[in-house]
Amino acid sequence: MSDKATIEIDGEKYDFPLIVGTENEVAIDIKALRSITGGAITIDPGFKNTGSCESAITFLDGEKGILRYRGYAIEELAEKADFLEVAYLLIFGELPTKEQNEKFHADIKAEAVVDEDVKKIIDAFPKSAHPMGVIASLTSALTAFNPSSVNVNSEEDMYRAIVKILGKFPVLVAWTMRKKQGLPLNYGSDSIGYVENILKMMFEKPNHTYEQNPILVNALDKLLILHADHEQNCSTSTVRIVGSSHAGLFASLSAGISALWGPLHGGANQAVLEMLEGIKQDGGDTKKYMAKAKDKDDPFRLMGFGHRVYKNFDPRAKIIKKAADEVLGDLGVTDPVLDIAKGLAEEALSDDYFVQRKLYPNVDFYSGIIYRAMGIPVEMFTVMFALGRLPGWIAQWREMRLRKEPIGRPRQVYIGETYRPFVNLEDR
Ligand code: SDX
């Protein structure tokens, strides 16, 4: 294969080196493009063909439906690892040894307390506030209560900030939900695991000791692993570009949470359940909604379907669909929207419109069915996505800082008015 790409502009030829990754992905290195061509740039709305960085964290192959964290297949990690092991792997690059795992757990548990004044911030929100807006605010507010976590120039400072947010974020997630429900805000316990604590803080009632259900613990652990990273998606790219200005980790994560909120991204898991509920209320006529999804004049989209990269089944959707069957079966729960979801998927997978556009169920299509079976309110679904994605955002932010990436500052092609002299008010 050639080791360069050549671009010709006005008869002038310019050569650019190729970068080839460990999975043989090829990129044209255009770092010198503007300087050697005298000003030409590229343009690529949505960055569909543009790489923002070289990264060693997550590999995905959209055509083959492959997803690996640091070289390990998502199917194996979901089956054999737990969430904090995967968090350690994503952030530090290797699966932890027994000692490293124990220290990581202990350091995170030591940080699983939040300044009581944070409750005053939560109290200021109306119960009607969307939990994503609350958790984004609380995450940014953490900077005020942990100022040492802003200028993390040493690996030690970075580690301290990382265990702080991994310890405190689940508390904020639980408090966000409990506040909305009018329930007391409580803590976990250092005698139980990370995922058990999330469930305990979310569901323990003042008059009822929460009994851990291993089915729910296992399902939530698996969901968090499946959401943990996904290379340069919208919210991760946001975390990286905000962090590239040397804004602190918590501020960068807060920006990523806001990007994830959108219904085209992480907000889709809430939109899927609302869509399925709407179809159920409307008599369960999936064919009517399939027609709406294909109608260019109809803004309705089949939420949870399609993906920028996956042009095959999202491997996470396959695992989550199986887990949804298991969880509902084990809990003895029947949820009619699961049948509607399966009916939509079967129809779409044999419909030319979807087949031609390679639209398959994505990570958000089935996840909400499990969250609902757990008793998590639909407005909290995207917060659960953020909880899972936290280690991936941290890993990508850390990689960007350790590689000393330059501040992100894209160029543009100006298409506005050319120079024109000012016109005084009385002359307009
Ligand atoms: C996530 O990037 C990531 O990795 C994200 C994520 C992660 O882990 O971080 O995987 C998580 O965000 C998953 C995606 C969740 N979003 C949704 O489920 C929302 C519904 N899906 C879409 O809106 C859409 O598929 C996107 C946003 C996911 C991808 O959009 P693209 O890549 O910009 O594709 P497009 O909008 O240009 O669509 C291509 C064609 C269009 O039709 P034509 O103009 O070619 O005729 O496919 C159609 C679209 O109209 N299309 C859909 C559709 N998705 C695309 N038609 C109906 N229903 C849909 N869901």
Coordinates of C-alpha atoms and ligand atoms in Angstrom, one line a residue:
M1 CA 0.0 0.0 0.0
S2 CA 1.2 3.5 -0.8
D3 CA 2.6 5.4 2.2
K4 CA 1.2 8.8 1.1
A5 CA -1.9 10.5 -0.2
T6 CA -1.7 13.1 -2.9
I7 CA -4.1 16.1 -3.3
E8 CA -4.0 18.3 -6.4
I9 CA -5.2 21.9 -6.2
D10 CA -4.9 24.2 -9.3
G11 CA -2.4 21.8 -10.9
E12 CA -0.2 21.7 -7.8
K13 CA 0.3 18.3 -6.1
Y14 CA 0.7 18.0 -2.4
D15 CA 1.7 14.7 -0.6
F16 CA 0.5 13.8 2.8
P17 CA 1.7 10.8 4.9
L18 CA -0.6 8.0 5.9
I19 CA -1.1 6.8 9.5
V20 CA -2.0 3.1 9.8
G21 CA -3.4 1.9 13.1
T22 CA -2.9 -1.5 14.8
E23 CA -6.2 -2.7 13.3
N24 CA -5.0 -1.4 9.8
E25 CA -7.3 1.6 9.8
V26 CA -5.8 4.2 7.4
A27 CA -5.8 8.0 8.0
I28 CA -4.4 10.8 5.9
D29 CA -2.3 13.0 8.2
I30 CA -3.3 16.5 7.1
K31 CA -1.5 18.3 10.0
A32 CA 0.5 20.4 7.4
L33 CA -2.4 20.8 4.9
R34 CA -3.2 24.5 5.5
S35 CA 0.5 25.6 5.6
I36 CA 1.7 23.8 2.5
T37 CA -1.3 24.6 0.3
G38 CA -1.5 28.2 1.4
G39 CA -4.7 28.0 3.3
A40 CA -6.8 25.0 2.1
I41 CA -8.7 23.1 4.8
T42 CA -11.0 20.1 4.8
I43 CA -14.7 20.3 5.8
D44 CA -16.8 17.4 7.1
P45 CA -20.0 18.2 8.9
G46 CA -20.5 15.7 11.8
F47 CA -16.9 14.6 11.4
K48 CA -18.2 11.4 9.6
N49 CA -14.9 11.0 7.8
T50 CA -12.6 12.9 10.2
G51 CA -10.4 11.4 13.0
S52 CA -9.8 13.7 16.0
C53 CA -7.0 11.7 17.6
E54 CA -5.1 8.5 17.7
S55 CA -6.3 6.5 20.7
A56 CA -5.3 3.1 22.3
I57 CA -8.5 2.7 24.4
T58 CA -11.4 1.3 22.4
F59 CA -11.6 -0.3 19.0
L60 CA -14.8 -0.8 17.1
D61 CA -15.5 -2.1 13.6
G62 CA -18.9 -0.9 12.5
E63 CA -19.1 -3.3 9.5
K64 CA -18.3 -6.4 11.6
G65 CA -20.0 -5.3 14.8
I66 CA -16.8 -5.6 16.8
L67 CA -16.2 -3.7 20.1
R68 CA -13.1 -4.1 22.2
Y69 CA -11.8 -2.2 25.3
R70 CA -8.0 -2.2 25.3
G71 CA -8.1 -5.3 23.0
Y72 CA -10.6 -7.3 25.1
A73 CA -13.9 -8.3 23.4
I74 CA -17.0 -6.7 24.9
E75 CA -18.7 -10.1 25.0
E76 CA -15.9 -11.5 27.3
L77 CA -15.7 -8.5 29.5
A78 CA -19.5 -8.4 30.0
E79 CA -19.4 -12.1 30.9
K80 CA -16.3 -12.4 33.0
A81 CA -15.3 -9.0 34.4
D82 CA -17.0 -6.5 36.8
F83 CA -17.6 -2.9 36.2
L84 CA -14.7 -1.5 38.3
E85 CA -12.2 -4.0 36.7
V86 CA -13.4 -2.7 33.3
A87 CA -13.1 0.9 34.6
Y88 CA -9.5 0.2 35.7
L89 CA -8.7 -1.4 32.3
L90 CA -10.1 1.5 30.3
I91 CA -8.3 4.1 32.4
F92 CA -4.9 2.5 33.0
G93 CA -4.7 0.2 30.0
E94 CA -4.5 -3.2 31.8
L95 CA -6.8 -5.5 33.8
P96 CA -5.9 -4.9 37.4
T97 CA -4.0 -7.5 39.4
K98 CA -5.6 -8.6 42.7
E99 CA -3.7 -6.1 44.7
Q100 CA -4.3 -3.2 42.2
N101 CA -8.0 -4.2 42.2
E102 CA -8.3 -4.1 46.0
K103 CA -6.5 -0.8 46.2
F104 CA -8.7 0.7 43.5
H105 CA -11.8 -0.4 45.3
A106 CA -10.5 0.9 48.6
D107 CA -9.5 4.3 47.2
I108 CA -12.9 4.7 45.6
K109 CA -14.8 3.7 48.7
A110 CA -12.8 6.2 50.7
E111 CA -14.1 8.9 48.4
A112 CA -17.8 7.8 48.3
V113 CA -18.9 10.7 50.5
V114 CA -20.1 14.1 49.3
D115 CA -19.9 17.5 51.0
E116 CA -23.2 18.0 52.9
D117 CA -23.5 21.5 51.3
V118 CA -24.1 19.7 47.9
K119 CA -27.5 18.9 49.3
K120 CA -28.3 22.7 49.4
I121 CA -27.6 22.7 45.6
I122 CA -29.9 19.7 45.0
D123 CA -32.6 21.4 47.2
A124 CA -32.6 24.4 44.9
F125 CA -33.8 22.3 41.9
P126 CA -37.6 21.9 41.4
K127 CA -38.8 18.2 41.5
S128 CA -39.7 18.7 37.8
A129 CA -36.0 19.3 36.9
H130 CA -34.7 16.7 34.4
P131 CA -32.1 14.5 36.2
M132 CA -29.5 15.0 33.4
G133 CA -29.6 18.8 34.1
V134 CA -29.2 18.2 37.8
I135 CA -26.4 15.7 37.5
A136 CA -24.5 17.8 35.0
S137 CA -24.7 20.8 37.5
L138 CA -23.7 18.7 40.5
T139 CA -20.7 17.2 38.6
S140 CA -19.5 20.7 37.8
A141 CA -20.2 21.8 41.3
L142 CA -17.9 19.1 42.6
T143 CA -15.0 21.2 41.5
A144 CA -15.9 23.8 44.1
F145 CA -15.8 21.2 46.8
N146 CA -12.6 19.6 45.5
P147 CA -10.4 22.4 44.2
S148 CA -7.3 20.2 44.2
S149 CA -8.8 18.2 41.4
V150 CA -8.6 21.0 38.9
N151 CA -4.9 21.4 38.0
V152 CA -4.0 17.8 37.7
N153 CA -0.5 18.0 36.2
S154 CA 0.9 15.0 38.0
E155 CA -0.2 11.4 37.6
E156 CA -0.8 11.2 41.3
D157 CA -3.1 14.3 41.2
M158 CA -4.9 12.7 38.3
Y159 CA -5.3 9.4 40.1
R160 CA -6.8 11.3 43.1
A161 CA -9.3 13.2 40.9
I162 CA -10.2 9.9 39.2
V163 CA -11.0 8.0 42.4
K164 CA -12.8 11.0 43.8
I165 CA -15.3 11.2 40.8
L166 CA -15.7 7.4 40.7
G167 CA -16.6 7.4 44.4
K168 CA -18.8 10.5 44.4
F169 CA -20.7 10.2 41.1
P170 CA -22.8 7.2 42.1
V171 CA -23.8 9.1 45.3
L172 CA -24.9 12.1 43.2
V173 CA -26.8 9.8 40.8
A174 CA -28.7 8.2 43.7
W175 CA -29.4 11.6 45.3
T176 CA -30.6 13.0 42.0
M177 CA -33.2 10.3 41.8
R178 CA -34.2 10.3 45.4
K179 CA -34.7 14.0 45.5
K180 CA -37.1 13.8 42.6
Q181 CA -39.0 11.0 44.5
G182 CA -39.1 13.0 47.7
L183 CA -37.1 10.3 49.5
P184 CA -34.2 10.9 52.0
L185 CA -30.7 11.1 50.5
N186 CA -28.6 8.2 51.9
Y187 CA -25.2 6.7 51.5
G188 CA -23.9 3.2 50.7
S189 CA -21.9 1.0 52.9
D190 CA -18.2 0.1 52.7
S191 CA -19.1 -3.5 53.4
I192 CA -20.7 -4.1 50.0
G193 CA -19.6 -3.7 46.4
Y194 CA -19.8 -0.8 44.0
V195 CA -22.9 -1.9 42.1
E196 CA -24.6 -3.1 45.2
N197 CA -24.1 0.4 46.7
I198 CA -25.6 2.1 43.7
L199 CA -28.8 -0.1 44.1
K200 CA -28.8 0.4 47.9
M201 CA -28.5 4.2 47.6
M202 CA -31.2 4.3 44.9
F203 CA -33.7 2.0 46.5
E204 CA -33.3 1.7 50.3
K205 CA -36.3 3.0 52.1
P206 CA -36.1 4.6 55.6
N207 CA -38.5 2.0 56.9
H208 CA -37.2 -1.0 54.9
T209 CA -33.8 -2.6 54.6
Y210 CA -32.9 -3.0 51.0
E211 CA -32.2 -6.6 50.1
Q212 CA -29.8 -7.1 47.2
N213 CA -31.1 -9.1 44.3
P214 CA -28.2 -10.8 42.5
I215 CA -30.2 -10.8 39.3
L216 CA -30.4 -7.0 39.4
V217 CA -26.8 -6.6 40.6
N218 CA -25.5 -8.7 37.7
A219 CA -27.8 -7.0 35.2
L220 CA -26.7 -3.5 36.3
D221 CA -23.0 -4.5 36.4
K222 CA -23.3 -5.8 32.8
L223 CA -25.2 -2.7 31.6
L224 CA -22.5 -0.4 33.1
I225 CA -19.8 -2.4 31.4
L226 CA -21.6 -2.2 28.0
H227 CA -21.9 1.5 28.3
A228 CA -18.3 2.1 29.6
D229 CA -16.7 3.5 26.4
H230 CA -17.3 3.9 22.7
E231 CA -14.3 5.7 21.2
Q232 CA -14.9 9.2 19.8
N233 CA -18.7 9.5 20.1
C234 CA -20.4 12.9 20.6
S235 CA -20.1 13.1 24.4
T236 CA -16.6 11.7 24.6
S237 CA -15.4 14.1 21.9
T238 CA -16.9 16.8 24.0
V239 CA -15.0 15.7 27.1
R240 CA -11.8 15.6 25.1
I241 CA -12.2 19.0 23.6
V242 CA -13.2 20.7 26.8
G243 CA -10.3 19.0 28.6
S244 CA -8.0 20.2 25.8
S245 CA -8.3 23.7 27.2
H246 CA -6.9 22.3 30.5
A247 CA -10.3 22.7 32.1
G248 CA -10.5 20.3 35.1
L249 CA -11.7 16.7 34.9
F250 CA -15.1 17.4 36.7
A251 CA -15.9 20.4 34.4
S252 CA -15.0 18.3 31.3
L253 CA -17.2 15.4 32.5
S254 CA -20.1 17.8 33.2
A255 CA -19.8 19.0 29.5
G256 CA -19.9 15.4 28.4
I257 CA -23.0 14.7 30.4
S258 CA -24.8 17.6 28.7
A259 CA -23.8 16.3 25.3
L260 CA -25.0 12.8 26.2
W261 CA -28.4 14.3 27.1
G262 CA -29.5 14.8 23.5
P263 CA -32.1 12.3 22.1
L264 CA -29.9 11.5 19.2
H265 CA -27.2 10.3 21.6
G266 CA -27.6 9.0 25.1
G267 CA -31.1 10.6 25.5
A268 CA -32.3 8.0 23.1
N269 CA -32.7 5.3 25.8
Q270 CA -35.4 7.5 27.4
A271 CA -36.9 8.3 24.0
V272 CA -37.1 4.6 23.1
L273 CA -39.3 3.8 26.2
E274 CA -41.5 6.9 25.5
M275 CA -41.8 5.8 21.9
L276 CA -42.7 2.2 22.9
E277 CA -45.2 3.4 25.5
G278 CA -46.7 5.6 22.8
I279 CA -47.1 2.7 20.4
K280 CA -48.6 0.6 23.2
Q281 CA -51.1 3.4 24.1
D282 CA -51.9 3.7 20.4
G283 CA -52.9 0.0 20.2
G284 CA -49.5 -1.5 19.5
D285 CA -49.7 -0.9 15.7
T286 CA -46.0 -1.2 14.9
K287 CA -46.6 -1.1 11.1
K288 CA -48.0 2.4 11.5
Y289 CA -44.9 3.6 13.3
M290 CA -42.6 1.9 10.8
A291 CA -44.3 3.8 8.0
K292 CA -43.9 7.1 10.0
A293 CA -40.2 6.3 10.5
K294 CA -39.8 6.0 6.7
D295 CA -41.8 9.0 5.9
K296 CA -39.5 11.9 5.1
D297 CA -42.3 14.4 5.9
D298 CA -42.7 12.9 9.3
P299 CA -40.2 13.9 12.0
F300 CA -40.7 10.6 13.8
R301 CA -37.6 8.4 13.9
L302 CA -37.4 4.9 15.2
M303 CA -35.5 5.7 18.4
G304 CA -32.8 3.2 19.4
F305 CA -32.3 2.4 15.7
G306 CA -29.3 3.4 13.5
H307 CA -25.8 4.3 14.4
R308 CA -23.1 6.5 12.9
V309 CA -20.5 3.7 13.0
Y310 CA -22.3 0.4 13.3
K311 CA -23.7 -0.7 9.9
N312 CA -24.3 -4.1 11.4
F313 CA -25.9 -5.1 14.7
D314 CA -24.6 -3.1 17.7
P315 CA -22.9 -5.9 19.7
R316 CA -24.1 -4.3 22.9
A317 CA -27.7 -4.4 21.7
K318 CA -27.4 -8.2 21.2
I319 CA -26.1 -8.7 24.8
I320 CA -28.7 -6.3 26.3
K321 CA -31.6 -8.0 24.4
K322 CA -30.5 -11.3 25.9
A323 CA -30.1 -9.8 29.3
A324 CA -33.6 -8.2 29.1
D325 CA -35.1 -11.6 28.4
E326 CA -33.2 -13.1 31.4
V327 CA -34.0 -10.3 33.9
L328 CA -37.7 -10.2 33.1
G329 CA -37.8 -13.9 33.1
D330 CA -36.0 -14.3 36.4
L331 CA -38.1 -11.5 38.0
G332 CA -41.3 -13.0 36.6
V333 CA -42.0 -9.7 35.0
T334 CA -43.8 -9.4 31.7
D335 CA -43.5 -6.0 30.0
P336 CA -45.6 -5.6 26.8
V337 CA -43.2 -3.0 25.5
L338 CA -40.5 -5.7 25.2
D339 CA -42.8 -7.5 22.8
I340 CA -43.4 -4.3 20.9
A341 CA -39.7 -3.7 20.7
K342 CA -39.0 -7.2 19.4
G343 CA -41.8 -6.8 16.9
L344 CA -40.4 -3.5 15.6
A345 CA -36.9 -5.0 15.4
E346 CA -38.1 -8.0 13.4
E347 CA -40.0 -5.8 11.0
A348 CA -37.2 -3.3 10.6
L349 CA -34.6 -6.0 10.0
S350 CA -36.6 -7.2 7.0
D351 CA -37.7 -3.8 5.6
D352 CA -35.8 -2.4 2.6
Y353 CA -35.7 1.1 4.0
F354 CA -33.8 0.0 7.1
V355 CA -31.8 -2.7 5.4
Q356 CA -30.6 -0.4 2.6
R357 CA -29.6 2.2 5.2
K358 CA -28.1 -0.5 7.5
L359 CA -30.2 0.6 10.4
Y360 CA -30.0 -1.9 13.3
P361 CA -31.0 -1.7 17.0
N362 CA -28.3 0.2 18.9
V363 CA -27.3 0.1 22.6
D364 CA -30.3 2.3 23.6
F365 CA -33.0 0.1 22.0
Y366 CA -33.4 -2.5 24.8
S367 CA -31.6 -1.0 27.8
G368 CA -34.5 1.0 29.1
I369 CA -36.6 -2.2 29.4
I370 CA -34.1 -3.5 32.0
Y371 CA -33.9 -0.2 33.8
R372 CA -37.7 -0.1 34.1
A373 CA -37.8 -3.7 35.4
M374 CA -35.3 -2.5 38.1
G375 CA -37.7 0.2 39.1
I376 CA -35.6 3.1 37.7
P377 CA -37.8 6.0 36.4
V378 CA -37.6 6.7 32.7
E379 CA -36.1 10.2 33.2
M380 CA -33.2 8.5 35.0
F381 CA -32.3 6.2 32.1
T382 CA -29.8 8.6 30.5
V383 CA -28.2 9.3 33.9
M384 CA -27.6 5.5 34.1
F385 CA -25.9 5.8 30.7
A386 CA -23.7 8.5 32.1
L387 CA -22.9 6.3 35.1
G388 CA -21.7 3.6 32.8
R389 CA -19.8 5.9 30.5
L390 CA -17.9 7.7 33.3
P391 CA -14.8 5.5 33.1
G392 CA -14.6 5.8 29.4
W393 CA -14.8 9.6 29.5
I394 CA -12.1 9.6 32.3
A395 CA -9.9 7.3 30.2
Q396 CA -10.2 9.4 27.1
W397 CA -9.6 12.7 29.0
R398 CA -6.5 11.2 30.7
E399 CA -5.1 9.9 27.4
M400 CA -5.6 13.3 25.8
R401 CA -3.8 15.0 28.7
L402 CA -1.0 12.5 28.9
R403 CA -0.4 12.7 25.1
K404 CA -0.3 16.5 25.6
E405 CA -2.9 17.0 22.7
P406 CA -3.2 20.6 21.5
I407 CA -6.3 22.7 22.4
G408 CA -9.1 21.7 20.0
R409 CA -9.9 24.6 17.7
P410 CA -11.4 23.7 14.3
R411 CA -11.3 26.0 11.3
Q412 CA -14.2 27.0 9.1
V413 CA -15.2 28.2 5.6
Y414 CA -16.7 31.6 5.9
I415 CA -19.8 32.0 3.7
G416 CA -21.1 35.3 5.1
E417 CA -21.0 38.9 3.8
T418 CA -17.7 40.2 2.4
Y419 CA -16.5 43.7 3.5
R420 CA -19.1 46.4 3.6
P421 CA -18.9 49.9 5.1
F422 CA -20.9 50.8 8.3
V423 CA -24.3 52.6 7.6
N424 CA -25.4 55.1 10.2
L425 CA -28.8 54.5 11.9
E426 CA -30.4 57.6 10.2
D427 CA -29.4 56.2 6.8
R428 CA -30.8 52.6 7.1
Ligands
SDX1 C1 -25.7 6.4 20.9 O1 -21.6 7.4 18.4 C2 -21.7 6.6 19.3 O2 -20.9 5.6 19.5 C3 -23.0 6.8 20.1 C4 -23.3 5.6 21.1 C5 -22.3 5.6 22.2 O3 -22.1 4.5 22.8 O4 -21.7 6.6 22.6 O5 -23.3 4.4 20.4 C6 -24.7 5.9 21.8 O6 -25.8 7.6 20.8 C7 -26.5 5.5 20.0 C8 -27.5 6.2 19.0 C9 -28.7 6.6 19.8 N1 -29.6 7.4 19.0 C10 -30.7 7.0 18.5 O7 -31.2 5.8 18.6 C11 -31.6 8.0 17.8 C12 -32.1 7.4 16.5 N2 -31.0 7.2 15.5 C13 -30.7 8.3 14.7 O8 -31.2 9.6 14.8 C14 -29.4 8.1 13.8 O9 -29.4 6.8 13.4 C15 -28.1 8.5 14.5 C16 -28.1 9.8 15.0 C17 -27.8 7.5 15.6 C18 -27.0 8.3 13.4 O10 -27.3 9.3 12.5 P1 -26.3 9.5 11.2 O11 -25.2 8.6 11.3 O12 -26.0 11.0 11.1 O13 -27.2 9.1 10.0 P2 -28.3 9.9 9.3 O14 -29.1 10.7 10.3 O15 -27.6 10.7 8.2 O16 -29.2 8.8 8.6 C19 -28.9 8.1 7.4 C20 -30.2 7.8 6.8 C21 -31.2 8.9 6.6 O17 -32.1 8.6 5.6 P3 -31.7 9.2 4.1 O18 -31.7 10.8 4.3 O19 -30.4 8.6 3.7 O20 -32.9 8.8 3.3 O21 -30.9 6.8 7.7 C22 -32.1 7.4 8.2 C23 -32.0 8.9 7.9 O22 -33.3 9.5 7.8 N3 -32.2 7.1 9.6 C24 -33.3 6.8 10.2 C25 -33.0 6.5 11.6 N4 -31.6 6.7 11.7 C26 -31.2 7.1 10.5 N5 -34.6 6.7 9.8 C27 -35.6 6.3 10.7 N6 -35.2 6.0 12.1 C28 -34.0 6.1 12.5 N7 -33.7 5.9 13.8

